[in-house]
Amino acid sequence: MVTLTFLAHWLHVAAALVWMGVQVSVALLIFPALATRPGSDARPLLGALAARIPRLMQVSGLLVIILGLVRGTVLGPIRTWSALGSRYALLMGLSLVLMFALIGYGQRTGPTLMAAIWDGEAVRPGAHAAMRRHAVVVLATLALITGCMVAMRFGV
Ligand code: HEM
């Protein structure tokens, strides 16, 4: 059981690193870097990324959620109905809600944000501010989720 818990925990953390790493890279590096290029340079790169990123995010995100649930229930402290009222269960539920909220936010704003960066070849005046706002939402949500993880670990 310890080996299984170790494996599930490790795989959850590994998948979470990939999922979070892509979120951070897109918000802080890829979007801002593309927005320094004229539209005709950036759009093909954007298309190539859009063809690869979703699959990676779906697989890693699904692993994070399933293994997070398994780690907290079958292999963790939430094994009875009464444990659902604990702070641990609350933190798990909160992290799940926050993760789904971030997925929904990314699906809603990602394509519109990209479409709003260029006006033909030129970068629109408000594009950088919009990308900063997007990065703040992504980073703040990730900070809250990782805060939930640390709180669960330390029994806060
Ligand atoms: C961006 C999303 C997530 C990230 C980056 C993340 C990251 C982590 C990390 C790094 C740990 C290891 C903590 C440690 O050992 O000190 C962890 C543990 C854990 N995570 Fe997540 N996680 C995420 C989402 C979720 C979700 C959605 C759930 C619930 C469905 C979840 C449930 C858990 C549980 C139960 C643990 C074990 C806590 C313990 O008792 O030590 N995680 N997570």
Short mmCIF file of C-alpha atoms and ligand atoms in Angstrom, two decimals:
data_model
loop_
_atom_site.label_atom_id
_atom_site.label_comp_id
_atom_site.label_asym_id
_atom_site.label_seq_id
_atom_site.Cartn_x
_atom_site.Cartn_y
_atom_site.Cartn_z
CA MET A 1 0.00 0.00 0.00
CA VAL A 2 2.90 2.32 0.82
CA THR A 3 4.43 1.65 -2.62
CA LEU A 4 1.09 2.35 -4.29
CA THR A 5 0.65 5.56 -2.30
CA PHE A 6 4.19 6.59 -3.17
CA LEU A 7 3.59 5.91 -6.88
CA ALA A 8 0.25 7.72 -6.97
CA HIS A 9 1.70 10.68 -5.06
CA TRP A 10 4.75 10.84 -7.32
CA LEU A 11 2.68 10.60 -10.52
CA HIS A 12 0.26 13.26 -9.23
CA VAL A 13 3.17 15.62 -8.51
CA ALA A 14 4.88 14.84 -11.84
CA ALA A 15 1.68 15.42 -13.86
CA ALA A 16 0.98 18.58 -11.84
CA LEU A 17 4.46 19.90 -12.66
CA VAL A 18 3.78 19.43 -16.38
CA TRP A 19 0.27 20.97 -16.19
CA MET A 20 1.41 23.91 -14.10
CA GLY A 21 4.64 24.35 -16.06
CA VAL A 22 2.76 24.72 -19.34
CA GLN A 23 0.31 27.20 -17.75
CA VAL A 24 3.18 29.33 -16.44
CA SER A 25 5.25 29.09 -19.64
CA VAL A 26 2.32 30.10 -21.84
CA ALA A 27 1.30 33.03 -19.63
CA LEU A 28 4.79 34.39 -18.84
CA LEU A 29 6.91 33.38 -21.83
CA ILE A 30 5.07 32.22 -24.94
CA PHE A 31 2.25 34.81 -25.16
CA PRO A 32 4.54 37.77 -24.37
CA ALA A 33 7.30 36.51 -26.72
CA LEU A 34 4.87 36.03 -29.61
CA ALA A 35 3.48 39.49 -29.03
CA THR A 36 6.87 41.02 -29.87
CA ARG A 37 6.57 39.65 -33.43
CA PRO A 38 4.49 40.88 -36.36
CA GLY A 39 1.29 38.92 -36.99
CA SER A 40 2.64 37.04 -40.03
CA ASP A 41 5.62 35.74 -37.99
CA ALA A 42 3.66 34.83 -34.88
CA ARG A 43 0.52 33.18 -36.32
CA PRO A 44 2.22 30.06 -37.79
CA LEU A 45 4.06 29.47 -34.49
CA LEU A 46 0.83 29.96 -32.61
CA GLY A 47 -0.88 27.42 -34.87
CA ALA A 48 1.91 24.88 -34.29
CA LEU A 49 1.65 25.35 -30.52
CA ALA A 50 -2.14 25.15 -30.57
CA ALA A 51 -1.83 21.76 -32.29
CA ARG A 52 0.41 20.36 -29.52
CA ILE A 53 -0.46 21.99 -26.21
CA PRO A 54 -4.10 20.84 -25.72
CA ARG A 55 -3.30 17.09 -25.81
CA LEU A 56 -0.48 17.50 -23.26
CA MET A 57 -2.76 19.55 -21.00
CA GLN A 58 -5.64 17.05 -21.30
CA VAL A 59 -3.48 14.06 -20.40
CA SER A 60 -1.56 15.76 -17.57
CA GLY A 61 -4.69 17.52 -16.22
CA LEU A 62 -6.66 14.27 -16.16
CA LEU A 63 -3.81 12.50 -14.33
CA VAL A 64 -3.59 15.34 -11.79
CA ILE A 65 -7.33 15.17 -11.05
CA ILE A 66 -7.74 11.38 -10.96
CA LEU A 67 -4.56 10.74 -8.94
CA GLY A 68 -5.33 13.70 -6.65
CA LEU A 69 -8.74 12.17 -5.89
CA VAL A 70 -7.26 8.68 -5.41
CA ARG A 71 -4.43 10.04 -3.22
CA GLY A 72 -6.89 11.86 -0.97
CA THR A 73 -9.53 9.10 -0.73
CA VAL A 74 -8.60 5.42 -1.29
CA LEU A 75 -4.94 6.12 -0.44
CA GLY A 76 -5.56 9.00 1.96
CA PRO A 77 -7.63 10.19 4.90
CA ILE A 78 -11.02 10.62 3.16
CA ARG A 79 -12.33 7.06 3.46
CA THR A 80 -15.59 7.58 5.34
CA TRP A 81 -18.62 9.80 4.71
CA SER A 82 -17.91 11.68 7.94
CA ALA A 83 -14.39 12.54 6.70
CA LEU A 84 -16.05 14.58 3.95
CA GLY A 85 -16.67 17.28 6.56
CA SER A 86 -12.96 17.60 7.44
CA ARG A 87 -10.70 20.50 6.53
CA TYR A 88 -8.67 18.11 4.35
CA ALA A 89 -11.77 17.31 2.26
CA LEU A 90 -12.61 21.00 2.03
CA LEU A 91 -9.11 21.79 0.72
CA MET A 92 -9.34 18.94 -1.78
CA GLY A 93 -12.72 20.17 -3.00
CA LEU A 94 -11.42 23.73 -3.23
CA SER A 95 -8.39 22.68 -5.29
CA LEU A 96 -10.67 20.72 -7.61
CA VAL A 97 -12.98 23.71 -8.10
CA LEU A 98 -10.02 26.04 -8.67
CA MET A 99 -8.48 23.68 -11.21
CA PHE A 100 -11.75 23.39 -13.17
CA ALA A 101 -12.19 27.17 -12.97
CA LEU A 102 -8.71 27.67 -14.46
CA ILE A 103 -9.39 25.16 -17.23
CA GLY A 104 -12.66 26.97 -18.06
CA TYR A 105 -10.98 30.36 -17.91
CA GLY A 106 -8.17 29.20 -20.23
CA GLN A 107 -10.61 27.75 -22.76
CA ARG A 108 -12.71 30.92 -22.74
CA THR A 109 -9.99 33.60 -22.76
CA GLY A 110 -7.03 31.89 -24.51
CA PRO A 111 -8.37 32.01 -28.09
CA THR A 112 -9.90 35.50 -27.70
CA LEU A 113 -6.72 36.84 -26.16
CA MET A 114 -4.66 35.51 -29.06
CA ALA A 115 -7.08 36.88 -31.64
CA ALA A 116 -6.94 40.31 -29.96
CA ILE A 117 -3.13 40.66 -30.00
CA TRP A 118 -2.64 41.63 -33.64
CA ASP A 119 -4.41 44.00 -35.94
CA GLY A 120 -3.08 42.65 -39.23
CA GLU A 121 0.70 42.85 -38.78
CA ALA A 122 0.76 45.31 -35.88
CA VAL A 123 0.40 44.47 -32.18
CA ARG A 124 -2.69 46.24 -30.74
CA PRO A 125 -1.99 48.88 -28.06
CA GLY A 126 -3.89 47.08 -25.27
CA ALA A 127 -2.44 43.62 -26.00
CA HIS A 128 0.32 43.65 -23.39
CA ALA A 129 -2.02 44.81 -20.63
CA ALA A 130 -4.49 42.03 -21.54
CA MET A 131 -1.70 39.44 -21.37
CA ARG A 132 -0.57 40.77 -17.98
CA ARG A 133 -4.14 40.47 -16.64
CA HIS A 134 -4.31 36.90 -17.98
CA ALA A 135 -0.97 36.04 -16.33
CA VAL A 136 -2.13 37.46 -12.98
CA VAL A 137 -5.32 35.32 -13.01
CA VAL A 138 -3.36 32.17 -13.94
CA LEU A 139 -0.59 32.70 -11.39
CA ALA A 140 -2.97 33.67 -8.58
CA THR A 141 -5.12 30.57 -9.16
CA LEU A 142 -2.06 28.31 -9.30
CA ALA A 143 -0.77 29.90 -6.09
CA LEU A 144 -4.10 29.13 -4.39
CA ILE A 145 -4.10 25.53 -5.62
CA THR A 146 -0.52 24.90 -4.49
CA GLY A 147 -1.43 26.59 -1.20
CA CYS A 148 -4.20 23.98 -0.78
CA MET A 149 -1.66 21.20 -1.48
CA VAL A 150 0.80 22.49 1.12
CA ALA A 151 -2.01 23.01 3.65
CA MET A 152 -3.17 19.40 3.16
CA ARG A 153 0.38 18.14 3.60
CA PHE A 154 0.91 20.10 6.84
CA GLY A 155 -2.57 19.42 8.16
CA VAL A 156 -3.40 23.14 8.34
C1 HEM B 1 -2.51 22.60 -10.48
C2 HEM B 1 -2.99 21.57 -9.83
C3 HEM B 1 -2.24 20.82 -8.76
C4 HEM B 1 -0.92 20.90 -8.39
C5 HEM B 1 0.17 21.78 -8.97
C6 HEM B 1 -0.74 19.95 -7.32
C7 HEM B 1 0.46 19.70 -6.69
C8 HEM B 1 0.63 18.85 -5.61
C9 HEM B 1 1.88 18.60 -4.94
C10 HEM B 1 3.22 19.25 -5.30
C11 HEM B 1 1.63 17.73 -3.93
C12 HEM B 1 2.66 17.14 -2.97
C13 HEM B 1 2.64 17.91 -1.66
C14 HEM B 1 3.65 17.34 -0.71
O1 HEM B 1 3.98 16.16 -0.77
O2 HEM B 1 4.14 18.09 0.14
C15 HEM B 1 0.23 17.40 -3.98
C16 HEM B 1 -0.39 16.56 -3.10
C17 HEM B 1 -1.73 16.26 -3.12
N1 HEM B 1 -2.65 16.72 -4.04
FE1 HEM B 1 -2.30 17.99 -5.57
N2 HEM B 1 -1.93 19.33 -7.07
C18 HEM B 1 -2.88 19.85 -7.91
C19 HEM B 1 -4.21 19.54 -7.98
C20 HEM B 1 -4.87 18.68 -7.13
C21 HEM B 1 -6.26 18.38 -7.16
C22 HEM B 1 -7.26 18.98 -8.16
C23 HEM B 1 -6.51 17.50 -6.14
C24 HEM B 1 -7.81 16.87 -5.73
C25 HEM B 1 -8.58 16.28 -6.54
C26 HEM B 1 -5.25 17.25 -5.47
C27 HEM B 1 -5.08 16.42 -4.39
C28 HEM B 1 -3.90 16.20 -3.71
C29 HEM B 1 -3.76 15.37 -2.52
C30 HEM B 1 -4.87 14.63 -1.81
C31 HEM B 1 -2.41 15.43 -2.15
C32 HEM B 1 -1.75 14.72 -0.95
C33 HEM B 1 -1.71 15.71 0.21
C34 HEM B 1 -1.11 15.06 1.45
O3 HEM B 1 -1.89 14.48 2.22
O4 HEM B 1 0.11 15.13 1.65
N3 HEM B 1 -4.28 17.98 -6.10
N4 HEM B 1 -0.35 18.08 -5.01
#
